XYZ file of C-alpha atoms in Angstrom:
241
model
C 127.313 -64.098 -81.456
C 128.978 -61.991 -78.791
C 131.939 -59.914 -79.917
C 135.272 -60.001 -78.112
C 134.620 -56.509 -76.701
C 131.154 -57.496 -75.457
C 132.663 -60.466 -73.652
C 135.368 -58.257 -72.165
C 132.915 -55.565 -70.980
C 130.370 -58.089 -69.753
C 127.362 -55.739 -69.738
C 125.188 -58.650 -70.859
C 125.655 -60.169 -67.369
C 123.737 -57.313 -65.758
C 120.237 -58.797 -65.942
C 121.448 -62.229 -64.860
C 123.191 -60.742 -61.818
C 119.975 -58.927 -60.875
C 117.827 -62.034 -61.392
C 120.186 -64.140 -59.269
C 119.958 -61.753 -56.325
C 116.167 -61.809 -56.531
C 115.540 -65.495 -56.958
C 118.462 -67.917 -57.386
C 117.394 -71.214 -55.827
C 119.161 -72.273 -52.620
C 120.113 -75.690 -51.201
C 121.033 -77.037 -54.635
C 124.833 -76.987 -54.195
C 125.145 -74.373 -56.947
C 126.887 -71.018 -56.644
C 124.539 -68.900 -54.484
C 121.009 -68.301 -53.215
C 118.750 -65.346 -53.921
C 116.138 -63.910 -51.580
C 113.071 -65.808 -52.789
C 113.753 -69.393 -53.857
C 110.250 -70.160 -55.083
C 109.606 -67.476 -57.647
C 108.863 -66.978 -61.325
C 111.154 -64.493 -63.054
C 110.164 -62.675 -66.238
C 113.444 -61.402 -67.649
C 112.918 -58.672 -70.250
C 115.837 -57.228 -72.195
C 115.634 -53.457 -72.649
C 119.274 -52.520 -73.363
C 121.836 -53.592 -75.935
C 124.780 -55.892 -75.140
C 126.840 -52.701 -74.700
C 124.509 -51.415 -71.962
C 123.023 -48.583 -74.044
C 119.429 -47.871 -74.940
C 116.446 -45.558 -74.570
C 113.040 -45.538 -72.922
C 110.991 -47.066 -75.738
C 112.006 -50.699 -75.021
C 111.669 -50.091 -71.261
C 108.115 -48.773 -71.596
C 107.225 -51.690 -73.884
C 108.759 -54.137 -71.383
C 106.774 -52.605 -68.517
C 103.574 -52.902 -70.540
C 104.411 -56.517 -71.359
C 105.137 -57.313 -67.702
C 101.862 -55.748 -66.581
C 99.896 -57.615 -69.251
C 101.470 -60.941 -68.317
C 100.941 -61.107 -64.583
C 103.971 -59.443 -63.009
C 103.477 -58.602 -59.320
C 106.821 -56.847 -58.814
C 108.954 -55.036 -61.380
C 112.667 -54.466 -60.764
C 114.291 -51.664 -62.797
C 118.050 -51.584 -62.295
C 118.506 -48.705 -64.741
C 118.197 -44.916 -64.799
C 117.571 -42.231 -67.375
C 116.160 -38.778 -67.925
C 112.494 -37.840 -67.624
C 109.885 -39.371 -69.921
C 106.141 -38.721 -70.040
C 105.526 -42.225 -71.423
C 107.512 -43.781 -68.577
C 105.654 -41.746 -65.939
C 102.286 -42.769 -67.388
C 103.375 -46.414 -67.379
C 104.515 -46.187 -63.746
C 101.128 -44.654 -62.877
C 99.395 -47.516 -64.659
C 101.476 -50.091 -62.756
C 100.480 -48.490 -59.460
C 96.798 -48.521 -60.428
C 97.132 -52.271 -61.096
C 98.720 -52.759 -57.653
C 102.136 -53.691 -59.058
C 105.255 -52.941 -56.993
C 107.982 -51.053 -58.885
C 111.500 -50.965 -57.421
C 114.072 -48.716 -59.105
C 117.778 -47.996 -58.723
C 118.881 -44.532 -57.602
C 121.873 -44.602 -59.979
C 125.631 -44.472 -59.603
C 126.698 -40.875 -60.263
C 127.341 -39.883 -56.618
C 124.884 -37.006 -57.135
C 121.856 -35.513 -55.446
C 118.668 -36.565 -57.172
C 117.046 -33.421 -55.855
C 119.184 -31.310 -58.180
C 119.757 -33.937 -60.901
C 116.733 -36.275 -60.882
C 116.849 -39.633 -62.633
C 113.960 -41.871 -63.589
C 112.064 -44.044 -62.838
C 113.389 -43.705 -59.273
C 112.123 -40.092 -59.272
C 108.876 -40.763 -61.151
C 106.803 -40.179 -57.992
C 108.900 -37.291 -56.625
C 106.639 -34.595 -55.205
C 103.637 -36.929 -55.138
C 101.864 -37.800 -51.893
C 101.379 -41.322 -53.251
C 104.210 -43.875 -53.066
C 104.399 -45.390 -56.567
C 108.062 -46.434 -56.804
C 110.610 -47.594 -54.241
C 113.858 -45.768 -55.050
C 116.916 -47.608 -53.710
C 120.320 -46.201 -52.757
C 123.339 -48.393 -51.943
C 125.407 -48.794 -48.795
C 128.819 -50.378 -48.345
C 129.872 -53.077 -45.885
C 130.382 -50.462 -43.144
C 126.727 -49.381 -43.571
C 127.751 -46.042 -45.019
C 126.452 -44.623 -48.274
C 128.438 -46.146 -51.144
C 130.701 -43.541 -52.714
C 129.008 -43.991 -56.111
C 125.395 -44.012 -54.920
C 123.016 -41.198 -55.754
C 120.921 -39.843 -52.894
C 118.001 -37.511 -52.220
C 114.905 -38.024 -50.070
C 112.604 -36.935 -52.905
C 113.563 -40.114 -54.802
C 115.333 -42.494 -52.384
C 112.943 -44.445 -50.163
C 115.147 -47.229 -48.802
C 118.759 -48.408 -48.913
C 120.386 -51.835 -49.262
C 123.874 -53.323 -49.733
C 125.364 -52.590 -53.152
C 129.136 -53.005 -52.741
C 131.152 -56.175 -53.456
C 128.022 -58.105 -54.411
C 128.075 -61.639 -55.791
C 125.572 -63.224 -58.155
C 125.051 -65.355 -61.247
C 126.533 -64.674 -64.663
C 125.274 -65.581 -68.093
C 126.521 -69.149 -68.525
C 126.876 -70.215 -72.152
C 129.886 -72.452 -72.914
C 128.997 -72.368 -76.615
C 129.691 -68.601 -76.505
C 132.869 -69.054 -74.461
C 131.110 -68.007 -71.243
C 132.248 -70.723 -68.841
C 131.872 -68.991 -65.460
C 128.500 -69.131 -63.707
C 129.130 -66.885 -60.671
C 131.331 -63.971 -59.620
C 131.535 -61.334 -56.919
C 132.963 -57.846 -56.572
C 130.070 -56.129 -58.371
C 129.153 -52.607 -57.273
C 126.100 -50.480 -57.978
C 122.585 -49.515 -56.993
C 121.621 -52.035 -59.699
C 122.459 -54.720 -57.137
C 120.938 -53.100 -54.043
C 117.636 -52.750 -55.929
C 116.999 -56.509 -56.456
C 117.481 -57.094 -52.729
C 114.472 -54.836 -52.160
C 112.550 -56.518 -54.998
C 113.306 -59.967 -53.588
C 112.150 -58.833 -50.154
C 108.923 -57.497 -51.696
C 108.432 -60.901 -53.337
C 108.742 -62.565 -49.912
C 106.040 -60.252 -48.570
C 103.828 -61.064 -51.563
C 104.347 -64.787 -50.879
C 103.155 -64.376 -47.288
C 100.353 -61.939 -48.155
C 99.311 -62.796 -51.739
C 96.308 -60.460 -51.667
C 98.416 -57.420 -50.847
C 98.996 -54.869 -53.585
C 101.616 -52.143 -53.963
C 100.335 -49.805 -51.178
C 100.378 -52.538 -48.506
C 103.736 -53.933 -49.615
C 105.305 -50.459 -49.718
C 104.016 -49.721 -46.221
C 105.278 -53.024 -44.807
C 108.648 -52.598 -46.485
C 109.262 -49.005 -45.388
C 107.976 -49.387 -41.831
C 110.255 -52.332 -41.069
C 113.762 -51.106 -41.812
C 116.897 -51.137 -39.690
C 117.614 -47.597 -38.604
C 120.307 -46.272 -36.320
C 118.721 -43.274 -34.550
C 120.091 -40.296 -36.493
C 121.256 -37.014 -35.054
C 119.606 -35.277 -37.986
C 116.442 -36.954 -39.289
C 116.332 -34.884 -42.466
C 119.949 -35.628 -43.408
C 119.458 -39.331 -42.689
C 116.397 -39.538 -44.934
C 118.239 -37.660 -47.686
C 120.786 -40.471 -47.868
C 119.009 -43.638 -46.713
C 115.276 -42.955 -47.075
C 113.374 -44.924 -44.428
C 116.489 -46.937 -43.541
C 118.333 -50.152 -44.345
C 116.388 -53.048 -45.856
C 115.513 -55.523 -43.090
C 114.407 -58.818 -44.550
C 113.546 -60.899 -41.491
């Protein structure tokens, strides 16, 4: 049973919000639509109801996802470095699985304060993870979003986002949708959902082809300073169509 504090804090909604952005079905007169309406979602819980945890459940969840047919893995979480996590990310890439990871919400440079798994391929010539920063409705970097071209590959909206909530009237959870959510956790599933659309069109494509297609087809206002632009937005703003 959920405690009163857990209901008040609402951390348990996090995975449902992410899943809704990726794949909530449209045209059913319910709440909202995600990016890919014809999708199978494998929701794996790696944190407690209070939002805390460590890498062991995440690594186990990644292994489970890989062993059970996942094509794309969305990780809307950050942490410090982990050898086990890096090895698992490497293994996912070798299997052709797309991994999309949040940049985090500290307003910091990931070059000086790296977070993982968004930075798991930092310094590598091989693209193994898509790190995602967040922009606001004015297309500027969200005030909370981390940045850094060594880890951020693409950006997407992450301010005032709406999605599905955990709906369980028996637990006193009677609301199925809300908006006003902020975080790179919610820009990341937009990129994952877009990757799933690419996979639907090109089912034989693996991570390298999907990464290339995703990063070469962004919206990008010609910057005055290419290096500074990349430091904040990576290859540019997610462009789904």
